Short mmCIF file of C-alpha atoms in Angstrom, two decimals:
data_model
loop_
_atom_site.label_atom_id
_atom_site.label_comp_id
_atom_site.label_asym_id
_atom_site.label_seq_id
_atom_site.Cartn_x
_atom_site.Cartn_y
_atom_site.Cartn_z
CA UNK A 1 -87.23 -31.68 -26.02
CA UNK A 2 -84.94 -30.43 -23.29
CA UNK A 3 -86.62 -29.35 -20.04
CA UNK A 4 -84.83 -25.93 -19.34
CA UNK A 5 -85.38 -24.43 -16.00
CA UNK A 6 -85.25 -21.02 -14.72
CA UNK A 7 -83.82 -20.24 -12.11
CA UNK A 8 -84.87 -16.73 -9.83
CA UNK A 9 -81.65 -14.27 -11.38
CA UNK A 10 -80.11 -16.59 -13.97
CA UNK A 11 -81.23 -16.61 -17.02
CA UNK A 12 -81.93 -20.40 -18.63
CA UNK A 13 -79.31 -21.80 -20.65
CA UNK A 14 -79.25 -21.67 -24.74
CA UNK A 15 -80.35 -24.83 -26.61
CA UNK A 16 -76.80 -25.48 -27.99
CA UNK A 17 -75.39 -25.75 -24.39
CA UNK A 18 -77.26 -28.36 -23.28
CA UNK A 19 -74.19 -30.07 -20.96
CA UNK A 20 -74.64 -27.11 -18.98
CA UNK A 21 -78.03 -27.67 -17.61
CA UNK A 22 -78.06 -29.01 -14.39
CA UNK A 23 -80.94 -31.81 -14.23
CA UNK A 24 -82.89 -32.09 -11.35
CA UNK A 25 -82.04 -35.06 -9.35
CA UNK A 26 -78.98 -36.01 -10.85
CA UNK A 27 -76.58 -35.21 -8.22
CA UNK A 28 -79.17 -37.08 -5.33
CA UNK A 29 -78.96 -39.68 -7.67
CA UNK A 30 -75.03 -40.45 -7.92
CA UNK A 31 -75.15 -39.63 -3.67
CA UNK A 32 -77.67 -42.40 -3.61
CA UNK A 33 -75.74 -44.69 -5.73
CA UNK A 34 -72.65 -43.79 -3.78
CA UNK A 35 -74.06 -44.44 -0.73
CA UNK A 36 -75.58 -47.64 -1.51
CA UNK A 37 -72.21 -48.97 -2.40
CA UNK A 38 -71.13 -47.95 0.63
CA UNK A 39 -73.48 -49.53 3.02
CA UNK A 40 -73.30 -52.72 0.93
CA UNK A 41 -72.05 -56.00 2.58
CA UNK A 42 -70.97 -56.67 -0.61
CA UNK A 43 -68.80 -53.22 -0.75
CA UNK A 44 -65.37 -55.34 -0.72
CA UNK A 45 -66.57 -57.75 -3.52
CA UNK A 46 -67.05 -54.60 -5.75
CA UNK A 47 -63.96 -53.06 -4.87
CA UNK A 48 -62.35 -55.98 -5.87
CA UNK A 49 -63.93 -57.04 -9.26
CA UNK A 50 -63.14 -53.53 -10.13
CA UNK A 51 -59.39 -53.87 -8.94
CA UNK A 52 -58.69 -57.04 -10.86
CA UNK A 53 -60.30 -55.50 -14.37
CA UNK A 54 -58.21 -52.48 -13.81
CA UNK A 55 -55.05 -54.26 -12.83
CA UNK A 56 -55.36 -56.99 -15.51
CA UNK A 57 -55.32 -54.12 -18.26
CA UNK A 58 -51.50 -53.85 -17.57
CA UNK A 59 -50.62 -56.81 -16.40
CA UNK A 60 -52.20 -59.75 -18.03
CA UNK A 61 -50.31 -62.37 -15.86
CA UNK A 62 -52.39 -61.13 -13.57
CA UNK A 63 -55.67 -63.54 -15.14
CA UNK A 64 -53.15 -66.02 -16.57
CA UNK A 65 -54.77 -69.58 -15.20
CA UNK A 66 -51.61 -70.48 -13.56
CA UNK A 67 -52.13 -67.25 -11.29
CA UNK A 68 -55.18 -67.82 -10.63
CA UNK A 69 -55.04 -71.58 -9.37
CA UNK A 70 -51.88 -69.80 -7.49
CA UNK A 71 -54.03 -67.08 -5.70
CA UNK A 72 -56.66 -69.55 -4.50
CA UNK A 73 -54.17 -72.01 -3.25
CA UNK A 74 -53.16 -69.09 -1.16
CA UNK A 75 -56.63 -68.08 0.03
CA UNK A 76 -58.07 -71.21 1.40
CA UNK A 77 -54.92 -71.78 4.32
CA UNK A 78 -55.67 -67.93 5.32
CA UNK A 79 -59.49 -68.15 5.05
CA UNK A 80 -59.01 -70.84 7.97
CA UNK A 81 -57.20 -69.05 10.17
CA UNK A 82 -59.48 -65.73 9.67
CA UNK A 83 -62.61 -67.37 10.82
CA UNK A 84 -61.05 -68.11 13.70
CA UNK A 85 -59.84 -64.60 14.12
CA UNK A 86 -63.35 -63.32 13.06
CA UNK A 87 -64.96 -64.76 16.12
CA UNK A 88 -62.46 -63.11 18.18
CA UNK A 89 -63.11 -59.72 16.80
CA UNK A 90 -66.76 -60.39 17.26
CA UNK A 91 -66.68 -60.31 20.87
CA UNK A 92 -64.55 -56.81 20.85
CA UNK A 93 -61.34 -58.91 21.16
CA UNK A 94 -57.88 -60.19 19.01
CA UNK A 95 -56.01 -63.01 18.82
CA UNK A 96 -52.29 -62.33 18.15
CA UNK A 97 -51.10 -65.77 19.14
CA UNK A 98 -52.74 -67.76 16.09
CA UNK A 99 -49.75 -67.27 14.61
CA UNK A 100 -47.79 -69.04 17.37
CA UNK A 101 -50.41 -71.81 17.67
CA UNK A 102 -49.80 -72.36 13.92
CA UNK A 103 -45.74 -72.93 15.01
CA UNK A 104 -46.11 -75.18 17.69
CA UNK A 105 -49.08 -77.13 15.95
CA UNK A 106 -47.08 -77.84 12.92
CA UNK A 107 -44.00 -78.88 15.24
CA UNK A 108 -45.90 -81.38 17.83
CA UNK A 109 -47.43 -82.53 14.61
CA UNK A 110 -44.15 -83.47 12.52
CA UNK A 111 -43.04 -85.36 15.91
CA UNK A 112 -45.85 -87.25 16.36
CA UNK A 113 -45.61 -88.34 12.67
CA UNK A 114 -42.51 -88.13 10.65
CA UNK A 115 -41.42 -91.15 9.28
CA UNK A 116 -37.68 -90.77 9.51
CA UNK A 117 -35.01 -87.34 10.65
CA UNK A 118 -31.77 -86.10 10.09
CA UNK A 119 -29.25 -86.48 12.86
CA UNK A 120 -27.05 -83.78 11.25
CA UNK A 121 -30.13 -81.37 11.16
CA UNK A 122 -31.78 -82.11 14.79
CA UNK A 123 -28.92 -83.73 17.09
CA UNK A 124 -29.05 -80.65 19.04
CA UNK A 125 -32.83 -80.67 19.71
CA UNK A 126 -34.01 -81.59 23.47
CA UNK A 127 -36.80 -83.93 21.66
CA UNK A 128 -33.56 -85.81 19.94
CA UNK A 129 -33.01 -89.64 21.14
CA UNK A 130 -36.60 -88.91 23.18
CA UNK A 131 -39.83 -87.99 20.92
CA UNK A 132 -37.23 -87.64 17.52
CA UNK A 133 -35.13 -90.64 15.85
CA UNK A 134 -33.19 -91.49 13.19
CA UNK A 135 -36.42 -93.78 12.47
CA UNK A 136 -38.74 -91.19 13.10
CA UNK A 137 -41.21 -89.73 15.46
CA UNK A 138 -43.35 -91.23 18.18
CA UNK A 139 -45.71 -93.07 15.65
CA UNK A 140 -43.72 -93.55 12.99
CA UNK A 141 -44.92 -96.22 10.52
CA UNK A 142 -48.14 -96.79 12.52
CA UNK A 143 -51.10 -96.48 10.36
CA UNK A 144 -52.68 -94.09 12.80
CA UNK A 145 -49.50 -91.51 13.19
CA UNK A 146 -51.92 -89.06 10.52
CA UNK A 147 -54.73 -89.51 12.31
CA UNK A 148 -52.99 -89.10 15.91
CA UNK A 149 -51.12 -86.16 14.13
CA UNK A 150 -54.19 -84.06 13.27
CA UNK A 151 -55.87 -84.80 16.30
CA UNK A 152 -52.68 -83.79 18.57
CA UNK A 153 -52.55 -80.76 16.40
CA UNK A 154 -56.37 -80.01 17.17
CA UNK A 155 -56.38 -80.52 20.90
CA UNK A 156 -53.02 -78.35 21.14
CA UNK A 157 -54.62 -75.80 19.12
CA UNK A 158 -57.60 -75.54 21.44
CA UNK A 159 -55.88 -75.81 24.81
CA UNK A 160 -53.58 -72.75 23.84
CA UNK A 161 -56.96 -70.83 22.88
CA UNK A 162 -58.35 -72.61 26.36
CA UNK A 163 -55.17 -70.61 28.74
CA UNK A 164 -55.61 -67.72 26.46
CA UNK A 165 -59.62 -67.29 27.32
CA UNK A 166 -59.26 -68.38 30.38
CA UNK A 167 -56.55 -65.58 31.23
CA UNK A 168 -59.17 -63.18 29.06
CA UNK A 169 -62.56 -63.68 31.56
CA UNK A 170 -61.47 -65.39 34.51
CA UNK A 171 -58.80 -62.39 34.95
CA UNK A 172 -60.16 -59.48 32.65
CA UNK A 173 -57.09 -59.06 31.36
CA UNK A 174 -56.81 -57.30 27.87
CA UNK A 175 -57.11 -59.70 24.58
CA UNK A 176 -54.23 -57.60 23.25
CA UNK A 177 -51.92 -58.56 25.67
CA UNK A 178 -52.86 -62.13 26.58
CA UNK A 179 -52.20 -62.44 23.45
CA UNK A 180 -49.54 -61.05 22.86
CA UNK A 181 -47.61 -62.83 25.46
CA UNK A 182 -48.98 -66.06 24.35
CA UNK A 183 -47.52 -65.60 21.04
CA UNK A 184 -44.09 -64.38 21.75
CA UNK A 185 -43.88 -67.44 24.36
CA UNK A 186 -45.36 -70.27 22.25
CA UNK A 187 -42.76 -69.05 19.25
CA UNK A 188 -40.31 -68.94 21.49
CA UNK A 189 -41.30 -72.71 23.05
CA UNK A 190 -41.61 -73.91 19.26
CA UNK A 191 -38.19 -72.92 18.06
CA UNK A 192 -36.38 -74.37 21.11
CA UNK A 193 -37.73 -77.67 20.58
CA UNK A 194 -36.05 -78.06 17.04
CA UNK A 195 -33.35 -75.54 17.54
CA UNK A 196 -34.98 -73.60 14.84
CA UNK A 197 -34.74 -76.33 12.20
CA UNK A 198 -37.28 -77.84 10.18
CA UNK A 199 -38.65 -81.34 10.29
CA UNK A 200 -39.23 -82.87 7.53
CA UNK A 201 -40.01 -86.66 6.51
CA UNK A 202 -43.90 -85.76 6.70
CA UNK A 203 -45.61 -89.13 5.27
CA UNK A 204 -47.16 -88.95 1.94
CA UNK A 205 -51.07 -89.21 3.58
CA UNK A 206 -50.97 -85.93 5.24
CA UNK A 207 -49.21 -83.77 2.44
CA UNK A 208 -52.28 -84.60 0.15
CA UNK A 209 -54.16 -82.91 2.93
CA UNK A 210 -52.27 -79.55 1.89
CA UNK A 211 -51.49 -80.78 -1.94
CA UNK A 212 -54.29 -82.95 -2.95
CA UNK A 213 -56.97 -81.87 -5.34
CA UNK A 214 -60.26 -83.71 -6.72
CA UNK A 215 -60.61 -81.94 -9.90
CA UNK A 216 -57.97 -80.25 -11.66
CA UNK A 217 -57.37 -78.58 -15.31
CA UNK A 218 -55.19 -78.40 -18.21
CA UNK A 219 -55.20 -75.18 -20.53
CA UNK A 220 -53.59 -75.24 -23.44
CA UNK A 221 -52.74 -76.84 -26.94
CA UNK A 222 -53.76 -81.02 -27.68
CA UNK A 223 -50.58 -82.80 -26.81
CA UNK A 224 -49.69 -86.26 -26.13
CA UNK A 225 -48.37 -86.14 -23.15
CA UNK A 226 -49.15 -83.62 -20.12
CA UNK A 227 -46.64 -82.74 -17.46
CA UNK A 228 -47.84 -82.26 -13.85
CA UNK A 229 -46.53 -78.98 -13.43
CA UNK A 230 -48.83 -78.19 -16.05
CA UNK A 231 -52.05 -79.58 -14.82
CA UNK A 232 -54.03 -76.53 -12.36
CA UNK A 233 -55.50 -77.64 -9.97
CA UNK A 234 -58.81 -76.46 -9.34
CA UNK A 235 -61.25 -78.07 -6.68
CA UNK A 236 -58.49 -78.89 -3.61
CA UNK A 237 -58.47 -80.88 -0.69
CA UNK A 238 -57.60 -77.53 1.56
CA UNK A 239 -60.53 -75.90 -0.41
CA UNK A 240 -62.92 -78.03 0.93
CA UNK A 241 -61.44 -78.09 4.54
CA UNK A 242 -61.81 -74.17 4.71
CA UNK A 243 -65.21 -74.66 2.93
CA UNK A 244 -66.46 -76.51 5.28
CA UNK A 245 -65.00 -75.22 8.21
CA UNK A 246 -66.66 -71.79 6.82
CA UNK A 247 -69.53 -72.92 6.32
CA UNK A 248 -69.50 -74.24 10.00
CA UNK A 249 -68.40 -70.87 11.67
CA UNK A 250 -71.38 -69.65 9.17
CA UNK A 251 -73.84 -71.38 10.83
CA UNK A 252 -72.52 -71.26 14.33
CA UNK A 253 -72.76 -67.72 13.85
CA UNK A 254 -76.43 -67.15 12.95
CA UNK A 255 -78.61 -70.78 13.66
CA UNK A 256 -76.87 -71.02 17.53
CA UNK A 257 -77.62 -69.80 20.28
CA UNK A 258 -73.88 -69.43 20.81
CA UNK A 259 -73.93 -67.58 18.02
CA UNK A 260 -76.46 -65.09 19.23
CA UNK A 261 -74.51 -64.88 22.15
CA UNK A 262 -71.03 -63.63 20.76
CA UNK A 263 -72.79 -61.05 19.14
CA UNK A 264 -74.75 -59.75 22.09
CA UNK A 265 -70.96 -59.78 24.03
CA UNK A 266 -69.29 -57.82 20.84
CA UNK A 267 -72.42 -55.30 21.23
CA UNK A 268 -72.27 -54.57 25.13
CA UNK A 269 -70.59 -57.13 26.98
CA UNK A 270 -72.50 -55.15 30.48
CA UNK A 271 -76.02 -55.29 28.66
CA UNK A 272 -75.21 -59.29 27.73
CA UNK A 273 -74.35 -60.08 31.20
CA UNK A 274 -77.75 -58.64 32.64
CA UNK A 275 -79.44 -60.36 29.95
CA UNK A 276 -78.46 -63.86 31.04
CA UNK A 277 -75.30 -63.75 29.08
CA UNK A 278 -72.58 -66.55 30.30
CA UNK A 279 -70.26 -63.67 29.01
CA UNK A 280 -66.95 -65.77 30.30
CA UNK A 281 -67.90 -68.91 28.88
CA UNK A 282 -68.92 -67.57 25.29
CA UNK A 283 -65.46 -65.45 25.81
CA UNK A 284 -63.50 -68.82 26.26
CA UNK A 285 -65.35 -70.76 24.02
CA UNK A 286 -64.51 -68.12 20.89
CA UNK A 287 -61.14 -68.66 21.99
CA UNK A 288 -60.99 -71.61 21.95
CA UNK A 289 -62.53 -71.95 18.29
CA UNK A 290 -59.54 -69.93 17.28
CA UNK A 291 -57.17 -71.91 18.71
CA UNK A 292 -58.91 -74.81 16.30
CA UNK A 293 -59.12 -72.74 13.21
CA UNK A 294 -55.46 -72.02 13.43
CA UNK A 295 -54.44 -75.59 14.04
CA UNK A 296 -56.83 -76.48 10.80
CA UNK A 297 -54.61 -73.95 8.92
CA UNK A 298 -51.18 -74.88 10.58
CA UNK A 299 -52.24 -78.49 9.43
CA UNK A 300 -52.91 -76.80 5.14
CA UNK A 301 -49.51 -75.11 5.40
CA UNK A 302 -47.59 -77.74 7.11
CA UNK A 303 -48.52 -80.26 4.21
CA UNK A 304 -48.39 -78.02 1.94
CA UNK A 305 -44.66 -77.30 2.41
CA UNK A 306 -44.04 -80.36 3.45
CA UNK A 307 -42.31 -80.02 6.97
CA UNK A 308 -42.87 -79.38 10.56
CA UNK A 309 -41.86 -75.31 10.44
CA UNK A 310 -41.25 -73.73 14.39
CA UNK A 311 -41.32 -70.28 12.08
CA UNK A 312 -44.70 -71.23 10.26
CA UNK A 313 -47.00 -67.94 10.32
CA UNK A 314 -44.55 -65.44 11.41
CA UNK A 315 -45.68 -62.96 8.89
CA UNK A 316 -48.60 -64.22 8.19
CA UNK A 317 -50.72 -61.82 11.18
CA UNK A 318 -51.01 -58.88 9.14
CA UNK A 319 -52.88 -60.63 6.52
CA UNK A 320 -54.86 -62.63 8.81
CA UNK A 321 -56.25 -59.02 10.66
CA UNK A 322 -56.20 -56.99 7.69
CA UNK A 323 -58.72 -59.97 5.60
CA UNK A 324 -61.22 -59.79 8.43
CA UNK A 325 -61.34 -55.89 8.75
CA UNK A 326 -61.30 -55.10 5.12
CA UNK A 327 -64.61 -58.10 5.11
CA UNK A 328 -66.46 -55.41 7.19
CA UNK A 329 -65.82 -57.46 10.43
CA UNK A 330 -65.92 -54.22 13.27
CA UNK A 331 -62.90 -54.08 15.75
CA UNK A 332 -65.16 -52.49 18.20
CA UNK A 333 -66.89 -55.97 18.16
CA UNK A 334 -70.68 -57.14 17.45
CA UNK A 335 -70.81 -56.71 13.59
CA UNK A 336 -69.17 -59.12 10.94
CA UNK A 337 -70.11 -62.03 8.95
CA UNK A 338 -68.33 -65.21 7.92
CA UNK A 339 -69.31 -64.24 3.88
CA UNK A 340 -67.56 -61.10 4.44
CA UNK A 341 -64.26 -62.45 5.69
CA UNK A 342 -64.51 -64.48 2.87
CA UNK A 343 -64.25 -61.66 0.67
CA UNK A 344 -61.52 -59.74 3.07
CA UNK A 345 -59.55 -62.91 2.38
CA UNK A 346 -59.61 -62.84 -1.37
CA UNK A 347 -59.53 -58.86 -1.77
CA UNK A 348 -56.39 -59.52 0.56
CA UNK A 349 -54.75 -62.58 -1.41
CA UNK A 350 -55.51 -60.75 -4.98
CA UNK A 351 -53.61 -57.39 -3.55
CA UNK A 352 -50.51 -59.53 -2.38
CA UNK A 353 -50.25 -61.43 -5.73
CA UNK A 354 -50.72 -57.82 -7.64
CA UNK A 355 -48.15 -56.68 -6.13
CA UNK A 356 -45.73 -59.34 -6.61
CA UNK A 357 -46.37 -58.96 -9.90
CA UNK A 358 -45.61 -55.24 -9.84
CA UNK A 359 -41.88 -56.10 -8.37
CA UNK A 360 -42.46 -54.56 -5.20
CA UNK A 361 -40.26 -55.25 -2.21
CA UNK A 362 -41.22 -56.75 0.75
CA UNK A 363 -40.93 -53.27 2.52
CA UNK A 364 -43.25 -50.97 0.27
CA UNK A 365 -45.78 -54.91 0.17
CA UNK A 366 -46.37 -54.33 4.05
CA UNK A 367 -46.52 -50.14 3.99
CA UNK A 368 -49.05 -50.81 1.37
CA UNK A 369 -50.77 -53.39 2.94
CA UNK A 370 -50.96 -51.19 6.30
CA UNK A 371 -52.60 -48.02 4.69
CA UNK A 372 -55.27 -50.86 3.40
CA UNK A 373 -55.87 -52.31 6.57
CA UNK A 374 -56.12 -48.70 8.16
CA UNK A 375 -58.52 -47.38 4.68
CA UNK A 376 -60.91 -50.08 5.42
CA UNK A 377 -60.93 -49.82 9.47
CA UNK A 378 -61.61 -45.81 8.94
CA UNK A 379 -64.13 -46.72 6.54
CA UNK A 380 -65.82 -49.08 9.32
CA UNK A 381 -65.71 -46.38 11.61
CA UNK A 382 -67.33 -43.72 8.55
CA UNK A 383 -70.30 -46.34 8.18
CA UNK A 384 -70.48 -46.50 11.70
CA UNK A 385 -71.43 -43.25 12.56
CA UNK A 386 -73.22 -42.39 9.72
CA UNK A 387 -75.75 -45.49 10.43
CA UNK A 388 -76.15 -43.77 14.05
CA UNK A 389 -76.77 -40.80 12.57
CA UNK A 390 -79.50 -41.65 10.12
CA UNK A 391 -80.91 -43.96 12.87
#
């Protein structure tokens, strides 16, 4: 039986108009519900399960296996490169010269290693007839020209996150633009050296870094014979790399004291310094770490298209912010996870490939992806205050 109530003027609502009656609790409930999805960590995971099932009702291709193997060959390059920026943001900082790090990583790299060049393509070069041949780069046919490669790439990587630290808490000068110059001068640095041309003749070792997979699938009918372009790929070589250089931001993070200490600067950099703090050397130390996370993705892409690119990652900041804030990651500093950039990263690569699909150009891709990024950091900024106000 229906509970009816009464209310003091109103008179209770007839049995047949039982949609009318207003139960007790049912509105707190939905708030609650609402609320709890909210002030989830998991909040971006939801919204994108539910975007996918939505999407994928009028456009199949979207959950086509070819699409998918596409979209997480896409994620695992940018999930490098936005731990590194996640540590930044930590500390109440950005890095806008990953990009440029990525450029002149993927450039010193293809010198060090290539294992022939075009005259016609990079006569005009200063590195021509010096670092660049006809018969290659500096270490060309050595069996340690990978190795050296990736290592060069690494140290460069870390010595551009080194100046920009050192110019961010030796100096106190603002992340923004430290970093800003650092980028606009490293780009311009990498396309002088190859005159804005590519190098290619990358040896077949290092590609598999950015092509190679362990465990791959083929979905379709029986047939007799498979063709590669076929065969998805499924468990990657630049899977794992991002994995595990997740997993060691991850644990950085929250078993280190390091880690303890980047949040403590993020939270109140004054309050960290009279606690004991070394607030310049945790500051040039999470630099530093981005430096290395964007030479780790400047090494994915660089074997993955197969050339030394002075452009690589020139449009590839706005992704690389907008996966970390959407994670939850705050830009006031002090609150973010690795887990969550995780999921900033794939919310991020699913809403690029979506709208491919949807035949947007590149123009109404970035306006979109801009009122995203700016959604999610008002939403921060929402849960923000209304955890200080419940508090």
């Amino acid at each position: 039986m229906a509970t009816v109530e009464k209310f003091s003027g109103v008179e209770p609502k007839m049995s047949g108009q039982r949609g009318l009656i207003k139960r007790p609790g049912s509105g707190q409930g939905t708030h609650q519900l609402l609320r709890r999805l909210l002030f989830s960590e998991y909040f971006i995971l939801y919204i994108s399960i539910a975007y996918f099932l939505i999407l994928a009702i009028f456009k199949p291709a979207l959950y086509q296996p070819a699409n998918l193997s596409n979209m997480l060959a896409n994620a695992w390059p940018l999930f490098a490169i936005a731990t590194g920026q996640t540590f930044v943001l930590l500390i109440g900082g950005i890095d806008l010269s990953q990009t440029s790090v990525m450029a002149m990583t993927s450039v010193a790299g293809a010198v060090v290693m290539v294992e022939s060049a075009s005259a016609t393509v990079l006569e005009r070069s200063p590195l021509w007839g010096h670092l660049l041949t006809e018969e290659g780069g500096i270490l060309a046919g050595s069996s340690f020209a990978v190795a050296a490669a990736v290592m060069v790439m690494l140290l460069i990587g870390m010595f551009i996150g080194l100046l920009n630290g050192l110019a961010v808490a030796r100096f106190n000068m603002p992340a923004f633009m430290v970093t800003l110059v650092s980028m606009t001068f490293f780009s311009a640095v990498a396309i002088y050296l190859t005159q804005s041309e590519n190098i290619r003749g990358i040896p077949e070792t290092f590609l598999k870094m950015g092509n190679g997979d362990m465990i791959s699938l083929y979905v379709g009918e029986k047939a007799s014979k498979i063709t590669r372009r076929d065969i998805l790929s499924f468990i990657t070589y630049p899977a794992l790399l991002s994995m595990a250089l997740g997993f060691v931001g991850h644990i950085v993070l929250t078993r280190t004291v390091l880690g303890r200490q980047i949040y403590a600067v993020g939270a109140n950099r004054a309050a960290a310094a009279v606690s004991g703090v070394p607030v310049k050397r945790v500051i040039i130390l999470v630099f530093m770490i981005s430096g290395f996370c964007a030479a780790v993705a400047s090494i994915l892409y660089t074997a993955r298209l197969e050339a030394g690119r002075p452009t690589l990652g020139e449009n590839l900041l706005l992704d690389v912010v907008g996966a970390a804030v959407i994670g939850g990651t705050s830009l006031f500093g002090g609150k973010g996870k690795i887990h969550w950039t995780f999921m900033g990263v794939l919310f991020f690569v699913l809403l690029s490939n979506s709208l491919n699909l949807l035949n947007l150009s590149a123009f109404y891709i970035d306006m979109v992806k801009g009122a995203i990024i700016l959604l999610a950091a008002l939403t921060d900024v929402t849960r923000t205050r209304l955890l200080a106000r419940e508090a």
